[in-house]
Amino acid sequence: MLFLESMSEPTPPVAVVIPVYNMARYLAPCLDSALTQTYPNFRIFAVDDGSTDESPAILGEYAARHANLTVIRQSNKGLAGARNTGIRSALAAPEHFDYVFFFDSDDLLKENTLSACVNAALTHRCDLVTCGVQCFDKNGDTPAPPLPKGGRITQAEAIRRFFSPQWTDSAVSHFACNNLYARWLLEKIPFDERFRKGEDQPFLVSVLAALESVALVPENLYLYRLRGSSISKSKSKSKLQLDYFLDTLEAPETPDAMKTGLFDRAFNVWWQDLNLAYQTDDKDYVNELEGIFPRLKSHFALYPPKNKDRRRLRIHALGRFVLKLYFSLRKNKASSANAAFFD
């Protein structure tokens, strides 16, 4: 698609969408970092997704003091549903926002985030801009991947980085939140509200498939708060994600550059869920995942499993008794919330 060329001013209006659900503990710092952006032309759309803590009161207090903060309240629809509500409100607003930036209510932004991202969009004539992510815990910043080099990368390179098993740099990631999106992308591509976790990846796959290039900002501008609850959330069934990756892999319109990455992602989700099913003694889910294996296997000729996955397949071939023993031995090594993580 073509770069957004309908700008009527040097500082095109930006909508910042913040979904909020029971984040009273972290909400004020989040709003402060959004409201103190140096960029002069933005509005915040904070979507209270049925919070039952003090979040609604905090939002009300801030909205009373800041004219560029709009609060939307709804019953709980999950993160994808809250973001879609914010998108619809932003797209319908009279300011005709040219760009949208997503921001989670437990994270922080550096004050020049919007300015740097809009400048990159205009300089490199790209409809998606991604900046670096810096994670932090109670002890401060955690080790980060290398900073991205600024400039413009092709769709193929962005896809390669997105599907890389390790971050190439701190910018092209699996997060929806460290990106600035041109308006037309969000008019065309919503978040899939079936997903109650992992909603960013299907959304970003669709976004990357629609683009010709991506602009990179060589700074870690998005500050991601590491929380124990995020680790717990990751240890739940991902069957919907697994189906999505396989369906997209098999869809004829999917760019070829994505297909190896989609297969790798599907295989990893299948194995992780098999691990979860054995560790929780969920026999029905084990049977369901074993039923999916022939579908995965049908793609081995075109997308040969990597060394790590071949080792997994050898273990899988030994049968359920060995698998159960293997996963039980690995249970003690499973990642858990670090003591330095926030609650």
Coordinates of C-alpha atoms in Angstrom, one line a residue:
M1 CA 0.0 0.0 0.0
L2 CA 1.1 3.6 -0.5
F3 CA 2.4 5.9 2.1
L4 CA -0.2 8.1 3.7
E5 CA 0.1 11.3 1.7
S6 CA -3.0 13.2 2.8
M7 CA -1.2 15.2 5.6
S8 CA -2.6 18.7 5.9
E9 CA -0.1 19.9 8.6
P10 CA 3.5 19.3 9.6
T11 CA 2.4 17.7 12.9
P12 CA -0.3 15.2 11.8
P13 CA -2.7 14.3 14.6
V14 CA -2.0 11.1 16.5
A15 CA -4.4 9.0 18.6
V16 CA -2.9 7.1 21.5
V17 CA -5.1 4.2 22.5
I18 CA -4.7 2.9 26.1
P19 CA -6.8 -0.1 27.2
V20 CA -7.3 -0.2 31.0
Y21 CA -8.4 -3.1 33.1
N22 CA -7.8 -3.1 36.9
M23 CA -4.5 -1.2 36.5
A24 CA -4.9 1.3 39.4
R25 CA -1.5 0.5 40.7
Y26 CA 0.3 1.6 37.5
L27 CA -2.2 3.8 35.8
A28 CA -1.1 7.3 37.0
P29 CA 2.6 6.9 35.9
C30 CA 1.3 5.5 32.5
L31 CA -1.0 8.5 32.0
D32 CA 1.7 11.0 33.1
S33 CA 4.2 9.6 30.6
A34 CA 1.6 9.8 27.8
L35 CA 0.4 13.3 28.7
T36 CA 3.9 14.8 28.9
Q37 CA 4.8 13.8 25.3
T38 CA 6.7 16.6 23.6
Y39 CA 4.7 16.1 20.4
P40 CA 2.1 18.9 20.2
N41 CA -0.8 17.2 18.4
F42 CA -2.2 14.1 20.0
R43 CA -5.3 12.8 21.9
I44 CA -5.5 9.9 24.3
F45 CA -8.4 7.4 24.1
A46 CA -8.4 5.5 27.4
V47 CA -10.8 2.5 27.3
D48 CA -11.9 1.3 30.7
D49 CA -12.6 -2.3 30.0
G50 CA -14.9 -3.0 33.0
S51 CA -12.4 -2.3 35.7
T52 CA -13.5 -3.1 39.3
D53 CA -10.6 -1.3 41.1
E54 CA -9.8 2.4 41.3
S55 CA -8.9 2.7 37.7
P56 CA -12.2 4.4 36.7
A57 CA -11.7 7.1 39.4
I58 CA -8.1 7.7 38.3
L59 CA -9.2 8.1 34.7
G60 CA -12.0 10.5 35.7
E61 CA -9.5 12.6 37.7
Y62 CA -7.1 12.9 34.8
A63 CA -9.8 13.5 32.2
A64 CA -11.1 16.5 34.3
R65 CA -7.6 18.0 34.2
H66 CA -6.6 17.2 30.6
A67 CA -8.6 18.2 27.6
N68 CA -6.8 15.8 25.3
L69 CA -7.8 12.7 27.3
T70 CA -11.0 11.0 26.3
V71 CA -12.3 8.2 28.6
I72 CA -14.5 5.4 27.2
R73 CA -16.2 2.9 29.5
Q74 CA -17.5 -0.5 28.5
S75 CA -18.1 -4.0 29.9
N76 CA -15.1 -6.3 29.8
K77 CA -14.2 -7.4 26.3
G78 CA -10.5 -8.2 26.8
L79 CA -7.5 -6.4 25.5
A80 CA -8.3 -6.9 21.8
G81 CA -11.9 -5.7 22.3
A82 CA -10.7 -2.6 24.3
R83 CA -8.2 -1.7 21.6
N84 CA -10.9 -2.0 18.9
T85 CA -13.2 0.3 20.9
G86 CA -10.4 2.8 21.1
I87 CA -9.6 2.5 17.4
R88 CA -13.3 3.0 16.5
S89 CA -13.5 6.1 18.7
A90 CA -10.3 7.5 17.3
L91 CA -11.3 6.9 13.6
A92 CA -14.7 8.6 14.2
A93 CA -13.2 11.6 15.9
P94 CA -13.4 15.0 14.2
E95 CA -9.6 15.5 14.3
H96 CA -9.2 12.9 11.6
F97 CA -6.2 11.2 13.2
D98 CA -3.5 10.2 10.7
Y99 CA -1.7 7.9 13.0
V100 CA -2.5 5.6 16.0
F101 CA -0.2 4.5 18.7
F102 CA -1.0 1.7 21.2
F103 CA 0.1 2.0 24.8
D104 CA -0.6 -0.5 27.6
S105 CA -1.7 0.9 31.0
D106 CA 1.2 -0.7 33.0
D107 CA 4.0 0.6 30.8
L108 CA 5.8 3.9 30.2
L109 CA 6.9 6.1 27.3
K110 CA 9.9 8.3 27.0
E111 CA 8.7 11.9 26.4
N112 CA 9.9 12.0 22.8
T113 CA 8.3 8.8 21.7
L114 CA 5.5 10.2 19.5
S115 CA 7.8 13.0 18.0
A116 CA 10.5 10.5 17.0
C117 CA 8.0 8.0 15.5
V118 CA 6.1 10.6 13.5
N119 CA 9.3 12.1 12.3
A120 CA 10.5 8.7 11.1
A121 CA 7.1 8.1 9.3
L122 CA 7.4 11.3 7.4
T123 CA 11.1 11.1 6.7
H124 CA 11.1 7.5 5.4
R125 CA 7.6 7.6 4.0
C126 CA 6.4 4.5 5.8
D127 CA 3.0 3.6 7.2
L128 CA 4.4 1.6 10.1
V129 CA 7.1 2.9 12.4
T130 CA 8.6 0.7 15.2
C131 CA 10.8 1.9 18.0
G132 CA 13.0 0.0 20.5
V133 CA 11.6 -1.6 23.6
Q134 CA 13.3 -1.4 27.0
C135 CA 12.1 -3.9 29.6
F136 CA 12.4 -3.0 33.3
D137 CA 11.7 -4.6 36.7
K138 CA 11.9 -3.5 40.3
N139 CA 15.7 -3.3 39.9
G140 CA 15.6 -1.1 36.9
D141 CA 16.3 -1.7 33.2
T142 CA 17.0 -5.3 32.2
P143 CA 19.5 -6.3 29.5
A144 CA 18.1 -5.4 26.1
P145 CA 18.8 -6.5 22.5
P146 CA 20.9 -4.2 20.4
L147 CA 19.4 -0.9 19.4
P148 CA 17.9 -0.9 15.9
K149 CA 19.7 1.0 13.2
G150 CA 17.5 3.9 12.1
G151 CA 16.1 3.9 8.6
R152 CA 13.8 1.9 6.4
I153 CA 13.6 -1.8 5.9
T154 CA 11.7 -3.9 3.4
Q155 CA 8.7 -6.0 4.1
A156 CA 10.7 -9.1 3.7
E157 CA 13.3 -8.0 6.2
A158 CA 10.6 -6.9 8.7
I159 CA 9.0 -10.3 8.4
R160 CA 12.3 -12.1 8.9
R161 CA 12.9 -10.1 12.1
F162 CA 9.4 -10.6 13.3
F163 CA 9.6 -14.4 13.0
S164 CA 13.2 -14.7 14.3
P165 CA 13.4 -16.9 17.4
Q166 CA 15.5 -14.2 19.0
W167 CA 15.1 -10.5 18.7
T168 CA 17.4 -9.2 16.0
D169 CA 17.2 -5.8 17.7
S170 CA 14.9 -4.2 20.2
A171 CA 12.4 -2.8 17.7
V172 CA 10.8 -5.4 15.4
S173 CA 9.1 -7.5 18.1
H174 CA 5.9 -9.4 18.9
F175 CA 4.4 -6.3 20.6
A176 CA 1.7 -4.1 19.0
C177 CA 2.6 -1.3 21.4
N178 CA 6.0 -0.1 20.2
N179 CA 4.6 0.9 16.8
L180 CA 3.0 3.9 15.1
Y181 CA 0.3 2.9 12.6
A182 CA -1.0 4.8 9.6
R183 CA -4.8 5.3 9.8
W184 CA -5.6 3.2 6.8
L185 CA -4.0 0.1 8.4
L186 CA -6.5 0.3 11.3
E187 CA -9.4 1.0 9.0
K188 CA -8.6 -2.3 7.3
I189 CA -7.2 -4.5 10.1
P190 CA -8.8 -4.9 13.5
F191 CA -7.7 -7.0 16.4
D192 CA -9.3 -10.4 16.5
E193 CA -11.4 -10.4 19.7
R194 CA -11.5 -14.2 19.9
F195 CA -8.0 -14.0 21.3
R196 CA -7.8 -13.5 25.1
K197 CA -4.0 -13.8 25.0
G198 CA -1.5 -13.5 22.2
E199 CA -3.7 -11.1 20.3
D200 CA -0.7 -9.0 19.1
Q201 CA 0.8 -11.7 16.8
P202 CA -2.2 -12.3 14.5
F203 CA -2.7 -8.5 14.2
L204 CA 0.9 -7.9 13.3
V205 CA 1.0 -10.7 10.8
S206 CA -1.9 -9.0 9.0
V207 CA -0.2 -5.6 9.2
L208 CA 3.1 -6.8 7.9
A209 CA 1.4 -8.6 5.0
A210 CA -0.1 -5.3 4.0
L211 CA 3.0 -3.2 4.0
E212 CA 5.9 -2.5 1.6
S213 CA 8.3 -1.3 4.2
V214 CA 8.8 -0.3 7.8
A215 CA 10.7 2.6 9.4
L216 CA 12.9 2.0 12.5
V217 CA 13.6 4.5 15.2
P218 CA 17.1 3.9 16.7
E219 CA 16.0 4.5 20.4
N220 CA 14.4 2.4 23.1
L221 CA 11.4 4.6 23.6
Y222 CA 8.8 2.1 24.8
L223 CA 9.4 1.0 28.4
Y224 CA 7.8 -2.4 29.1
R225 CA 7.1 -3.3 32.8
L226 CA 7.9 -6.9 33.6
R227 CA 5.1 -8.4 35.7
G228 CA 4.6 -11.9 37.2
S229 CA 1.1 -12.0 35.9
S230 CA 2.3 -11.8 32.3
I231 CA 4.3 -15.0 32.9
S232 CA 1.3 -16.8 34.4
K233 CA -0.9 -15.7 31.5
S234 CA 1.6 -17.2 29.0
K235 CA 1.2 -20.6 30.7
S236 CA -2.3 -21.2 29.4
K237 CA -3.7 -23.0 26.3
S238 CA -2.9 -21.6 22.9
K239 CA -5.1 -23.7 20.7
L240 CA -6.6 -20.7 19.0
Q241 CA -3.2 -19.4 18.2
L242 CA -2.1 -22.8 16.9
D243 CA -5.2 -22.9 14.6
Y244 CA -4.5 -19.4 13.4
F245 CA -0.8 -20.0 12.5
L246 CA -1.8 -23.2 10.6
D247 CA -4.7 -21.6 8.8
T248 CA -2.6 -18.6 7.8
L249 CA 0.2 -20.8 6.6
E250 CA -2.2 -22.7 4.4
A251 CA -4.0 -19.6 3.0
P252 CA -3.0 -19.0 -0.7
E253 CA -2.9 -15.2 -0.1
T254 CA -0.2 -15.4 2.6
P255 CA 3.1 -14.0 1.4
D256 CA 5.7 -16.7 0.8
A257 CA 8.2 -14.8 3.0
M258 CA 6.0 -15.5 6.0
K259 CA 5.4 -19.2 5.6
T260 CA 8.5 -20.6 7.2
G261 CA 8.0 -18.3 10.2
L262 CA 4.3 -19.3 10.5
F263 CA 5.2 -23.0 10.5
D264 CA 7.9 -22.5 13.1
R265 CA 5.5 -20.6 15.3
A266 CA 2.8 -23.2 14.9
F267 CA 5.2 -26.0 15.8
N268 CA 6.5 -24.1 18.9
V269 CA 2.9 -23.4 20.1
W270 CA 2.0 -27.1 19.6
W271 CA 5.0 -28.3 21.6
Q272 CA 4.5 -25.8 24.4
D273 CA 0.8 -26.7 24.7
L274 CA 1.7 -30.4 24.7
N275 CA 4.1 -29.6 27.6
L276 CA 1.3 -27.8 29.4
A277 CA -1.2 -30.6 28.7
Y278 CA 1.1 -33.3 30.2
Q279 CA 2.1 -31.2 33.2
T280 CA -1.6 -30.5 34.0
D281 CA -2.6 -34.1 33.2
D282 CA -5.2 -32.8 30.7
K283 CA -5.7 -36.0 28.7
D284 CA -8.4 -34.5 26.5
Y285 CA -6.1 -31.7 25.4
V286 CA -3.3 -34.2 24.8
N287 CA -5.6 -36.1 22.5
E288 CA -6.6 -32.9 20.7
L289 CA -3.0 -31.9 20.2
E290 CA -2.1 -35.4 19.0
G291 CA -5.0 -35.1 16.5
I292 CA -3.4 -31.9 15.1
F293 CA 0.1 -33.5 14.7
P294 CA -0.7 -35.1 11.2
R295 CA -1.6 -31.6 9.9
L296 CA 1.7 -30.2 11.2
K297 CA 3.6 -33.2 9.8
S298 CA 2.1 -32.6 6.3
H299 CA 4.2 -29.4 6.1
F300 CA 7.6 -31.0 7.0
A301 CA 8.6 -31.5 3.4
L302 CA 8.3 -27.7 2.6
Y303 CA 9.4 -26.5 6.0
P304 CA 11.8 -28.9 7.5
P305 CA 11.9 -28.7 11.3
K306 CA 15.0 -27.1 12.8
N307 CA 17.5 -29.0 14.9
K308 CA 15.7 -28.2 18.2
D309 CA 12.4 -29.3 16.7
R310 CA 13.9 -32.5 15.3
R311 CA 15.1 -33.4 18.8
R312 CA 11.5 -32.8 20.0
L313 CA 10.2 -35.0 17.3
R314 CA 12.5 -37.9 18.4
I315 CA 11.2 -37.6 21.9
H316 CA 7.6 -37.5 20.6
A317 CA 8.1 -40.6 18.6
L318 CA 9.0 -42.6 21.8
G319 CA 5.3 -42.4 22.9
R320 CA 3.2 -40.9 25.6
F321 CA 4.9 -42.6 28.6
V322 CA 8.2 -41.0 27.7
L323 CA 6.7 -37.7 26.9
K324 CA 5.0 -37.5 30.3
L325 CA 8.3 -38.4 32.0
Y326 CA 10.2 -35.9 29.9
F327 CA 7.8 -33.0 30.6
S328 CA 7.6 -33.8 34.3
L329 CA 11.4 -33.7 34.6
R330 CA 11.4 -30.3 32.8
K331 CA 8.7 -28.9 35.0
N332 CA 11.1 -27.7 37.7
K333 CA 13.1 -25.9 35.0
A334 CA 10.0 -24.0 33.7
S335 CA 10.3 -20.2 33.7
S336 CA 8.6 -18.6 36.6
A337 CA 8.0 -15.0 37.7
N338 CA 11.3 -13.5 38.8
A339 CA 11.3 -12.0 42.3
A340 CA 12.3 -8.7 40.8
F341 CA 9.1 -8.6 38.6
F342 CA 6.3 -6.3 39.5
D343 CA 3.0 -7.8 40.7

